[in-house]
CSV table of C-alpha atoms and ligand atoms in Angstrom, one decimal:
chain,number,residue,atom,x,y,z
D,583,UNK,CA,-11.1,12.3,51.7
D,584,UNK,CA,-13.3,12.3,55.0
D,585,UNK,CA,-11.9,15.5,56.2
D,586,UNK,CA,-15.2,17.8,57.0
D,587,UNK,CA,-17.5,15.1,55.7
D,588,UNK,CA,-21.0,15.0,57.4
D,589,UNK,CA,-21.7,11.3,57.8
D,590,UNK,CA,-25.4,9.7,58.9
D,591,UNK,CA,-24.8,6.4,60.3
D,592,UNK,CA,-28.1,4.3,60.8
D,593,UNK,CA,-27.8,1.5,63.3
D,594,UNK,CA,-30.0,-1.3,63.0
D,595,UNK,CA,-30.7,-4.0,65.3
D,596,UNK,CA,-28.4,-6.8,64.8
D,597,UNK,CA,-25.6,-8.2,66.7
D,598,UNK,CA,-22.7,-6.6,64.5
D,599,UNK,CA,-24.3,-3.2,66.0
D,600,UNK,CA,-21.4,-3.2,68.2
D,601,UNK,CA,-18.9,-3.4,65.2
D,602,UNK,CA,-20.5,0.3,64.5
D,603,UNK,CA,-18.8,2.0,67.2
D,604,UNK,CA,-16.0,1.4,65.6
D,605,UNK,CA,-16.9,2.4,62.3
D,606,UNK,CA,-17.8,6.0,63.9
D,607,UNK,CA,-14.5,5.8,66.0
D,608,UNK,CA,-12.4,5.6,63.0
D,609,UNK,CA,-14.6,8.1,60.8
D,610,UNK,CA,-13.8,10.5,63.4
D,611,UNK,CA,-10.3,10.0,63.6
D,612,UNK,CA,-10.5,10.4,59.8
D,613,UNK,CA,-11.9,13.6,60.4
D,614,UNK,CA,-15.9,13.1,59.5
D,615,UNK,CA,-18.6,14.2,61.5
D,616,UNK,CA,-20.9,11.6,62.7
D,617,UNK,CA,-24.7,11.6,63.8
D,618,UNK,CA,-26.3,8.5,64.7
D,619,UNK,CA,-29.8,7.2,64.0
D,620,UNK,CA,-30.4,3.9,65.7
D,621,UNK,CA,-33.4,1.6,65.5
D,622,UNK,CA,-35.0,0.4,68.7
D,623,UNK,CA,-34.0,-2.5,67.9
D,624,UNK,CA,-30.5,-1.6,67.8
D,625,UNK,CA,-30.8,-0.1,71.6
D,626,UNK,CA,-31.1,-3.6,72.5
D,627,UNK,CA,-27.5,-4.4,71.2
D,628,UNK,CA,-25.7,-1.2,72.2
D,629,UNK,CA,-26.7,1.7,74.2
D,630,UNK,CA,-27.8,4.9,72.9
D,631,UNK,CA,-25.2,6.6,75.5
D,632,UNK,CA,-22.2,4.5,73.7
D,633,UNK,CA,-23.1,6.4,70.3
D,634,UNK,CA,-23.7,9.5,72.0
D,635,UNK,CA,-20.1,9.7,73.7
D,636,UNK,CA,-18.6,8.3,70.6
D,637,UNK,CA,-19.8,10.1,68.1
D,638,UNK,CA,-19.9,13.4,70.3
D,639,UNK,CA,-23.2,14.4,69.2
D,640,UNK,CA,-27.3,13.7,70.2
D,641,UNK,CA,-28.4,10.3,69.0
D,642,UNK,CA,-31.7,10.2,67.5
D,643,UNK,CA,-34.1,7.2,67.8
D,644,UNK,CA,-37.4,7.9,68.8
D,645,UNK,CA,-39.7,10.2,66.3
D,646,UNK,CA,-41.7,11.2,69.2
D,647,UNK,CA,-39.1,12.4,71.7
D,648,UNK,CA,-39.5,15.8,72.7
D,649,UNK,CA,-37.1,18.1,70.3
D,650,UNK,CA,-33.8,19.1,72.5
D,651,UNK,CA,-31.9,20.3,69.2
D,652,UNK,CA,-33.5,21.5,65.8
D,653,UNK,CA,-30.8,19.4,64.0
D,654,UNK,CA,-32.2,16.0,65.2
D,655,UNK,CA,-35.3,16.1,63.5
D,656,UNK,CA,-35.5,13.7,60.7
D,657,UNK,CA,-35.7,16.2,57.6
D,658,UNK,CA,-32.7,18.4,59.1
D,659,UNK,CA,-30.6,15.3,59.7
D,660,UNK,CA,-31.4,14.0,56.2
D,661,UNK,CA,-30.4,17.7,54.5
D,662,UNK,CA,-27.1,17.7,56.7
D,663,UNK,CA,-25.7,14.6,55.4
D,664,UNK,CA,-23.2,14.4,52.7
D,665,UNK,CA,-23.4,10.6,52.9
D,666,UNK,CA,-25.8,8.0,54.8
D,667,UNK,CA,-24.4,5.0,55.6
D,668,UNK,CA,-26.4,1.9,57.4
D,669,UNK,CA,-24.0,-0.3,59.2
D,670,UNK,CA,-25.2,-3.2,60.0
D,671,UNK,CA,-28.1,-3.3,57.8
D,672,UNK,CA,-30.5,-6.3,58.8
D,673,UNK,CA,-33.0,-7.7,56.2
D,674,UNK,CA,-35.5,-5.9,57.8
D,675,UNK,CA,-34.2,-2.5,57.1
D,676,UNK,CA,-33.3,-3.6,53.5
D,677,UNK,CA,-36.9,-4.6,52.9
D,678,UNK,CA,-38.6,-1.6,54.3
D,679,UNK,CA,-36.0,0.7,52.9
D,680,UNK,CA,-36.7,-1.0,49.5
D,681,UNK,CA,-40.6,-0.4,49.9
D,682,UNK,CA,-40.1,3.2,51.1
D,683,UNK,CA,-41.6,2.0,54.7
D,684,UNK,CA,-41.5,5.3,56.8
D,685,UNK,CA,-42.3,3.9,60.2
D,686,UNK,CA,-39.8,4.7,62.7
D,687,UNK,CA,-36.9,7.4,62.5
D,688,UNK,CA,-34.2,5.9,60.7
D,689,UNK,CA,-36.5,4.6,57.5
D,690,UNK,CA,-38.2,8.1,57.7
D,691,UNK,CA,-34.4,10.2,57.8
D,692,UNK,CA,-33.4,7.9,54.8
D,693,UNK,CA,-36.5,8.5,52.9
D,694,UNK,CA,-35.7,12.0,53.3
D,695,UNK,CA,-31.7,11.6,52.3
D,696,UNK,CA,-30.9,13.1,49.1
D,697,UNK,CA,-27.3,12.3,49.6
D,698,UNK,CA,-25.8,8.8,48.4
D,699,UNK,CA,-26.5,6.1,50.5
D,700,UNK,CA,-24.6,3.2,51.4
D,701,UNK,CA,-25.7,-0.2,53.2
D,702,UNK,CA,-23.3,-2.7,54.8
D,703,UNK,CA,-25.6,-5.9,55.5
D,704,UNK,CA,-25.3,-8.3,58.3
D,705,UNK,CA,-27.6,-11.4,58.8
D,706,UNK,CA,-27.5,-15.0,59.1
D,707,UNK,CA,-25.9,-16.4,55.5
D,708,UNK,CA,-29.1,-18.1,54.6
D,709,UNK,CA,-31.0,-15.0,55.0
D,710,UNK,CA,-28.5,-13.1,53.0
D,711,UNK,CA,-28.9,-15.5,50.5
D,712,UNK,CA,-33.1,-15.4,50.4
D,713,UNK,CA,-34.3,-14.1,46.8
D,714,UNK,CA,-36.5,-11.8,49.0
D,715,UNK,CA,-33.3,-9.9,50.4
D,716,UNK,CA,-31.3,-10.3,47.0
D,717,UNK,CA,-34.6,-8.7,45.0
D,718,UNK,CA,-34.5,-6.0,48.0
D,719,UNK,CA,-30.9,-5.3,47.6
D,720,UNK,CA,-30.8,-5.1,43.8
D,721,UNK,CA,-34.0,-2.6,43.9
D,722,UNK,CA,-32.0,-0.2,46.1
D,723,UNK,CA,-28.9,-0.6,43.8
D,724,UNK,CA,-30.9,-0.2,40.8
D,725,UNK,CA,-32.1,3.4,42.6
D,726,UNK,CA,-28.3,4.2,43.3
D,727,UNK,CA,-27.9,2.9,46.8
D,728,UNK,CA,-24.4,1.6,47.1
D,729,UNK,CA,-23.4,-1.8,48.9
D,730,UNK,CA,-20.8,-2.9,51.2
D,731,UNK,CA,-20.7,-6.5,50.7
D,732,UNK,CA,-20.6,-8.7,54.2
D,733,UNK,CA,-17.7,-10.8,54.8
D,734,UNK,CA,-17.4,-14.8,54.5
D,735,UNK,CA,-16.7,-16.6,57.9
D,736,UNK,CA,-18.2,-17.9,61.1
D,737,UNK,CA,-21.3,-15.8,61.7
D,738,UNK,CA,-22.6,-15.2,65.6
D,739,UNK,CA,-25.2,-17.7,64.9
D,740,UNK,CA,-22.8,-20.5,64.3
D,741,UNK,CA,-23.6,-20.5,60.5
D,742,UNK,CA,-20.6,-20.1,58.2
D,743,UNK,CA,-21.0,-18.2,55.1
D,744,UNK,CA,-21.4,-14.6,54.0
D,745,UNK,CA,-23.2,-12.4,55.9
D,746,UNK,CA,-20.8,-11.1,58.6
D,747,UNK,CA,-20.5,-7.5,58.7
D,748,UNK,CA,-17.6,-5.9,56.5
D,749,UNK,CA,-15.0,-4.9,58.9
D,750,UNK,CA,-15.1,-1.2,60.3
D,751,UNK,CA,-11.8,-0.7,58.3
D,752,UNK,CA,-13.1,-1.8,55.0
D,753,UNK,CA,-16.4,0.3,55.6
D,754,UNK,CA,-14.4,3.3,56.1
D,755,UNK,CA,-12.1,2.8,53.1
D,756,UNK,CA,-15.1,2.1,51.0
D,757,UNK,CA,-16.3,5.5,51.9
D,758,UNK,CA,-13.1,7.2,51.4
D,759,UNK,CA,-12.9,5.6,47.9
D,760,UNK,CA,-16.4,6.9,46.8
D,761,UNK,CA,-15.1,10.4,48.2
D,762,UNK,CA,-12.1,10.1,46.4
D,763,UNK,CA,-13.5,9.2,43.3
D,764,UNK,CA,-16.2,12.1,43.4
D,765,UNK,CA,-13.3,14.3,43.6
D,766,UNK,CA,-11.5,12.9,40.6
D,767,UNK,CA,-12.8,15.0,37.6
D,768,UNK,CA,-13.7,18.2,40.0
D,769,UNK,CA,-12.9,21.5,37.9
D,770,UNK,CA,-12.8,19.2,34.8
D,771,UNK,CA,-15.3,19.7,32.2
D,772,UNK,CA,-16.8,16.7,30.1
D,773,UNK,CA,-19.0,16.7,27.1
D,774,UNK,CA,-21.3,14.1,26.3
D,775,UNK,CA,-23.6,13.2,23.5
D,776,UNK,CA,-26.4,11.3,23.5
D,777,UNK,CA,-29.6,9.8,21.9
D,778,UNK,CA,-30.1,10.0,18.0
D,779,UNK,CA,-30.6,13.1,16.1
D,780,UNK,CA,-34.1,13.7,14.0
D,781,UNK,CA,-34.3,15.3,10.9
D,782,UNK,CA,-37.5,16.6,9.8
D,783,UNK,CA,-39.4,15.7,6.2
D,784,UNK,CA,-42.4,17.8,6.7
D,785,UNK,CA,-44.0,19.6,10.1
D,786,UNK,CA,-45.2,16.0,11.1
D,787,UNK,CA,-42.4,13.7,9.9
D,788,UNK,CA,-39.1,12.9,10.4
D,789,UNK,CA,-36.4,10.4,9.6
D,790,UNK,CA,-34.9,9.2,13.2
D,791,UNK,CA,-33.2,6.0,14.7
D,792,UNK,CA,-33.5,3.7,17.4
D,793,UNK,CA,-30.8,5.1,19.9
D,794,UNK,CA,-32.7,5.7,23.2
D,795,UNK,CA,-29.9,7.8,24.6
D,796,UNK,CA,-28.9,5.2,27.4
D,797,UNK,CA,-25.4,4.7,26.9
D,798,UNK,CA,-25.1,8.9,26.7
D,799,UNK,CA,-27.0,9.5,30.1
D,800,UNK,CA,-24.9,6.7,31.4
D,801,UNK,CA,-21.9,8.4,30.7
D,802,UNK,CA,-23.0,11.8,31.7
D,803,UNK,CA,-24.1,10.5,35.3
D,804,UNK,CA,-20.8,8.5,35.5
D,805,UNK,CA,-19.0,11.9,34.8
D,806,UNK,CA,-21.2,13.5,37.2
D,807,UNK,CA,-20.4,10.9,39.8
D,808,UNK,CA,-16.7,11.6,39.3
D,809,UNK,CA,-17.3,15.2,40.2
D,810,UNK,CA,-16.8,16.6,36.5
D,811,UNK,CA,-18.6,19.5,35.3
D,812,UNK,CA,-20.8,17.9,32.5
D,813,UNK,CA,-22.6,19.1,29.8
D,814,UNK,CA,-25.2,16.7,28.2
D,815,UNK,CA,-26.4,17.5,24.4
D,816,UNK,CA,-29.1,15.1,23.6
D,817,UNK,CA,-31.6,14.6,20.8
D,818,UNK,CA,-34.9,13.5,21.5
D,819,UNK,CA,-34.7,11.0,24.5
D,820,UNK,CA,-37.5,10.0,27.3
D,821,UNK,CA,-34.8,9.8,29.7
D,822,UNK,CA,-34.7,12.0,32.6
D,823,UNK,CA,-31.2,14.0,32.1
D,824,UNK,CA,-29.1,13.0,35.3
D,825,UNK,CA,-29.0,15.3,38.2
D,826,UNK,CA,-25.9,17.3,38.8
D,827,UNK,CA,-25.2,18.2,35.4
D,828,UNK,CA,-23.6,21.8,34.6
D,829,UNK,CA,-25.9,22.3,31.8
D,830,UNK,CA,-28.1,20.0,29.7
D,831,UNK,CA,-29.1,20.9,26.1
D,832,UNK,CA,-31.9,19.5,24.4
D,833,UNK,CA,-31.7,19.5,20.3
D,834,UNK,CA,-33.2,17.8,17.4
D,835,UNK,CA,-31.3,17.7,14.1
D,836,UNK,CA,-27.4,17.1,13.3
D,837,UNK,CA,-27.1,20.8,12.3
D,838,UNK,CA,-28.4,21.7,16.0
D,839,UNK,CA,-26.1,19.7,18.0
D,840,UNK,CA,-23.1,20.5,15.9
D,841,UNK,CA,-23.6,24.2,16.7
D,842,UNK,CA,-23.8,23.6,20.2
D,843,UNK,CA,-21.2,20.7,20.3
D,844,UNK,CA,-18.6,22.8,18.6
D,845,UNK,CA,-19.2,25.7,20.8
D,846,UNK,CA,-19.0,23.6,23.8
D,847,UNK,CA,-15.9,21.4,23.3
D,848,UNK,CA,-13.9,24.6,22.5
D,849,UNK,CA,-13.8,24.5,26.5
D,850,UNK,CA,-14.1,20.8,27.4
D,851,UNK,CA,-11.2,18.7,28.3
D,852,UNK,CA,-12.9,15.4,27.2
D,853,UNK,CA,-15.5,15.1,24.6
D,854,UNK,CA,-17.6,11.6,24.4
D,855,UNK,CA,-19.5,11.4,21.4
D,856,UNK,CA,-22.4,8.9,22.2
D,857,UNK,CA,-25.3,9.9,20.0
D,858,UNK,CA,-26.2,8.2,16.8
D,859,UNK,CA,-26.3,11.3,14.6
D,860,UNK,CA,-28.4,10.7,11.3
D,861,UNK,CA,-25.7,10.9,8.4
D,862,UNK,CA,-28.3,12.5,6.1
D,863,UNK,CA,-31.3,15.4,6.2
D,864,UNK,CA,-34.0,15.6,3.8
D,865,UNK,CA,-32.6,18.0,1.2
D,866,UNK,CA,-36.0,20.0,1.1
D,867,UNK,CA,-38.1,20.3,4.6
D,868,UNK,CA,-41.8,20.8,3.3
D,869,UNK,CA,-43.7,23.8,5.1
D,870,UNK,CA,-46.8,21.4,5.0
D,871,UNK,CA,-47.8,17.8,5.2
D,872,UNK,CA,-47.0,16.0,2.6
D,873,UNK,CA,-50.3,14.6,1.2
D,874,UNK,CA,-50.4,11.1,-0.5
D,875,UNK,CA,-51.1,10.4,-4.1
D,876,UNK,CA,-51.1,7.2,-6.2
D,877,UNK,CA,-47.5,7.9,-7.1
D,878,UNK,CA,-43.9,6.9,-5.4
D,879,UNK,CA,-42.6,9.1,-3.2
D,880,UNK,CA,-38.7,10.0,-3.0
D,881,UNK,CA,-37.1,12.1,-0.7
D,882,UNK,CA,-33.5,13.3,-1.8
D,883,UNK,CA,-30.9,13.0,1.2
D,884,UNK,CA,-28.4,15.5,1.8
D,885,UNK,CA,-25.1,14.8,4.0
D,886,UNK,CA,-25.2,16.0,7.4
D,887,UNK,CA,-21.5,17.8,8.5
D,888,UNK,CA,-19.7,14.7,10.6
D,889,UNK,CA,-19.4,16.5,13.7
D,890,UNK,CA,-17.1,14.3,15.2
D,891,UNK,CA,-14.4,14.5,12.5
D,892,UNK,CA,-14.9,18.1,12.8
D,893,UNK,CA,-13.8,18.1,16.6
D,894,UNK,CA,-11.0,15.6,15.7
D,895,UNK,CA,-9.8,18.3,13.1
D,896,UNK,CA,-10.2,21.4,15.6
D,897,UNK,CA,-8.9,19.0,18.8
D,898,UNK,CA,-6.6,21.1,21.2
D,899,UNK,CA,-3.3,19.6,22.9
D,900,UNK,CA,-4.9,17.3,26.0
D,901,UNK,CA,-8.1,17.0,24.9
D,902,UNK,CA,-9.7,13.6,24.9
D,903,UNK,CA,-12.1,12.9,22.4
D,904,UNK,CA,-14.1,9.4,22.3
D,905,UNK,CA,-16.4,8.2,19.5
D,906,UNK,CA,-18.7,5.6,19.2
D,907,UNK,CA,-19.0,3.0,16.2
D,908,UNK,CA,-22.1,1.1,15.9
D,909,UNK,CA,-21.3,-1.7,13.2
D,910,UNK,CA,-23.1,-4.6,11.8
D,911,UNK,CA,-19.9,-6.3,10.3
D,912,UNK,CA,-16.1,-6.1,10.1
D,913,UNK,CA,-16.5,-4.5,13.9
D,914,UNK,CA,-12.8,-3.6,14.5
D,915,UNK,CA,-11.8,-3.0,10.6
D,916,UNK,CA,-14.4,0.0,10.7
D,917,UNK,CA,-14.3,0.8,14.2
D,918,UNK,CA,-10.5,1.4,13.4
D,919,UNK,CA,-10.7,3.3,10.0
D,920,UNK,CA,-13.0,5.7,12.1
D,921,UNK,CA,-10.3,6.3,14.6
D,922,UNK,CA,-7.9,7.3,11.9
D,923,UNK,CA,-10.1,9.3,9.8
D,924,UNK,CA,-12.0,11.2,12.6
D,925,UNK,CA,-8.5,11.9,14.6
D,926,UNK,CA,-9.9,10.4,17.9
D,927,UNK,CA,-8.3,9.0,21.1
D,928,UNK,CA,-10.6,6.1,21.7
D,929,UNK,CA,-13.4,4.2,19.9
D,930,UNK,CA,-16.1,2.6,22.0
D,931,UNK,CA,-17.3,-0.3,19.1
D,932,UNK,CA,-20.6,-2.3,19.4
D,933,UNK,CA,-21.9,-5.0,17.3
D,934,UNK,CA,-25.4,-4.1,17.5
D,935,UNK,CA,-26.5,-7.5,15.9
D,936,UNK,CA,-25.8,-9.5,18.7
D,937,UNK,CA,-28.7,-10.2,21.6
D,938,UNK,CA,-28.2,-7.7,24.5
D,939,UNK,CA,-26.1,-5.5,22.5
D,940,UNK,CA,-26.9,-1.9,20.6
D,941,UNK,CA,-29.7,0.8,20.7
D,942,UNK,CA,-32.6,0.8,23.3
D,943,UNK,CA,-31.5,-2.2,25.3
D,944,UNK,CA,-30.4,-1.3,29.2
D,945,UNK,CA,-27.0,-3.3,28.0
D,946,UNK,CA,-24.6,-3.9,26.0
D,947,UNK,CA,-21.3,-5.5,24.8
D,948,UNK,CA,-18.3,-3.3,23.3
D,949,UNK,CA,-15.0,-2.8,22.7
D,950,UNK,CA,-13.0,0.0,23.6
D,951,UNK,CA,-10.5,0.6,21.4
D,952,UNK,CA,-7.5,3.0,21.6
D,953,UNK,CA,-5.7,5.2,18.8
D,954,UNK,CA,-2.5,2.9,19.5
D,955,UNK,CA,-4.7,-0.1,18.8
D,956,UNK,CA,-4.9,-1.8,22.3
D,957,UNK,CA,-8.4,-3.3,22.6
D,958,UNK,CA,-10.1,-3.6,25.9
D,959,UNK,CA,-13.1,-6.3,25.6
D,960,UNK,CA,-16.1,-6.0,27.7
D,961,UNK,CA,-18.3,-8.6,28.4
D,962,UNK,CA,-22.4,-8.1,28.2
D,963,UNK,CA,-22.9,-5.5,30.8
D,964,UNK,CA,-25.0,-2.5,32.2
D,965,UNK,CA,-24.6,0.3,30.4
D,966,UNK,CA,-24.0,2.1,33.6
D,967,UNK,CA,-21.1,-0.4,34.5
D,968,UNK,CA,-19.8,0.3,30.8
D,969,UNK,CA,-19.9,4.4,31.5
D,970,UNK,CA,-17.3,3.3,34.6
D,971,UNK,CA,-15.4,1.0,32.4
D,972,UNK,CA,-15.2,3.5,29.6
D,973,UNK,CA,-13.8,6.3,31.9
D,974,UNK,CA,-11.5,4.0,34.1
D,975,UNK,CA,-9.7,3.2,30.5
D,976,UNK,CA,-10.1,6.9,28.8
D,977,UNK,CA,-8.5,8.9,32.1
D,978,UNK,CA,-4.8,9.3,31.6
D,979,UNK,CA,-2.6,9.3,34.5
D,980,UNK,CA,-2.8,12.5,36.0
D,981,UNK,CA,-6.1,11.8,37.1
D,982,UNK,CA,-5.9,8.3,38.4
A,788,CTP,N1,-20.9,11.2,14.2
A,788,CTP,C1,-21.1,12.4,14.3
A,788,CTP,N2,-21.5,13.1,13.1
A,788,CTP,C2,-22.0,12.5,12.1
A,788,CTP,C3,-22.1,11.0,12.2
A,788,CTP,C4,-21.4,10.6,13.4
A,788,CTP,O1,-20.4,13.4,15.1
A,788,CTP,N3,-22.8,13.4,11.2
A,788,CTP,C5,-20.1,10.5,15.2
A,788,CTP,C6,-21.1,10.0,16.2
A,788,CTP,O2,-21.5,10.3,17.4
A,788,CTP,C7,-20.0,8.7,16.6
A,788,CTP,C8,-18.9,8.2,15.6
A,788,CTP,O3,-19.2,9.5,14.8
A,788,CTP,O4,-19.4,8.9,18.2
A,788,CTP,C9,-19.5,7.4,14.9
A,788,CTP,O5,-20.9,7.3,14.0
A,788,CTP,P1,-21.2,6.7,12.6
A,788,CTP,O6,-22.2,6.9,12.3
A,788,CTP,O7,-20.7,4.8,13.1
A,788,CTP,O8,-19.7,6.8,12.0
A,788,CTP,P2,-19.9,6.9,10.5
A,788,CTP,O9,-18.4,8.0,10.0
A,788,CTP,O10,-21.0,8.1,10.2
A,788,CTP,O11,-19.7,5.7,9.4
A,788,CTP,P3,-20.9,4.7,8.7
A,788,CTP,O12,-22.4,5.6,9.0
A,788,CTP,O13,-20.2,4.8,7.8
A,788,CTP,O14,-20.9,3.8,9.6
């Protein structure tokens, strides 16, 4: 998995810097190319020469050193990397990275990296438990950084607790897993729908619902992370579409969504309908803004097509069809009914009346129900984490 991968290793000033030498050695043995950026403090623990020899590449430390080779400049290094790893990551580098400080070669390079970034923290256990450090880790994680948790044991300072740099073999295994997961759905087309549809009443008004699109966008992001070719079809949403999509199609009405989805589904292996599609639309749409008068106003609603049901009728051999069910009562009974009615493989059901669940929240509480009736109940979780669990559940053996 690491064959030919370009790994940028940032080494910071902690006693565990010596273990980073073994990380480089293992990465190279696994076929990766490694370039090292050290902080000045790191050079107090291990020499630049050691990393130069073990990586077989020049080591960058000083922003102002005369350029010996074009590719040690921080931007070129950042662009070169398939993945950046900071090991050991001190409390100081976590704070700087969380703030976006750029005052040396490593911090400046990290800001320019667009590839995935991993931190392997190593520090005294009290420092690791400090709220400032926890906050910085959370902040970096919320921006997509990955963490390789430190081990627990006797630390160099004599204290005992979590803070010891993960073993080099574990660090390398974490990167291998990451690349393995990134290739899991390579060449597989995944269609995801998200957010609610809106159904116009007149040029300024519409019927809509509370769906933010968060769940669908998280699913699309997860599918991209697993290497799939992802098409995201979304109703109006304030969210930014994830990077790396094959295409993003913005729609407004159920009718528009149906057209795109039926077309895209023909070539998709996996279809996940997280969108909250309006079940009805106003029968007539006024060309002009409806003026108020003293009378009651009635709007006649006509049924929308059930896109998921049509997908179920047209489902091809091997295609995986996943629906969502937002319910306020009889969750399991209704959700199971929808699996049968719409010919689904799975349904993700949630009771939208529970706190932390449902529309327009960052979290949800869901049950993943299979066609065979198995139920996986997940506790309250971030929607991004739920997206991972959904993929873990719905992928057939051939992808595992
Ligand atoms: N769905 C769809 N087209 C519709 C309505 C719903 O594709 N016109 C899809 C949703 O994207 C979701 C699933 O169907 O994946 C469940 O939607 P829901 O509205 O809960 O189901 P309905 O069958 O419409 O049942 P009800 O509204 O009575 O609960």
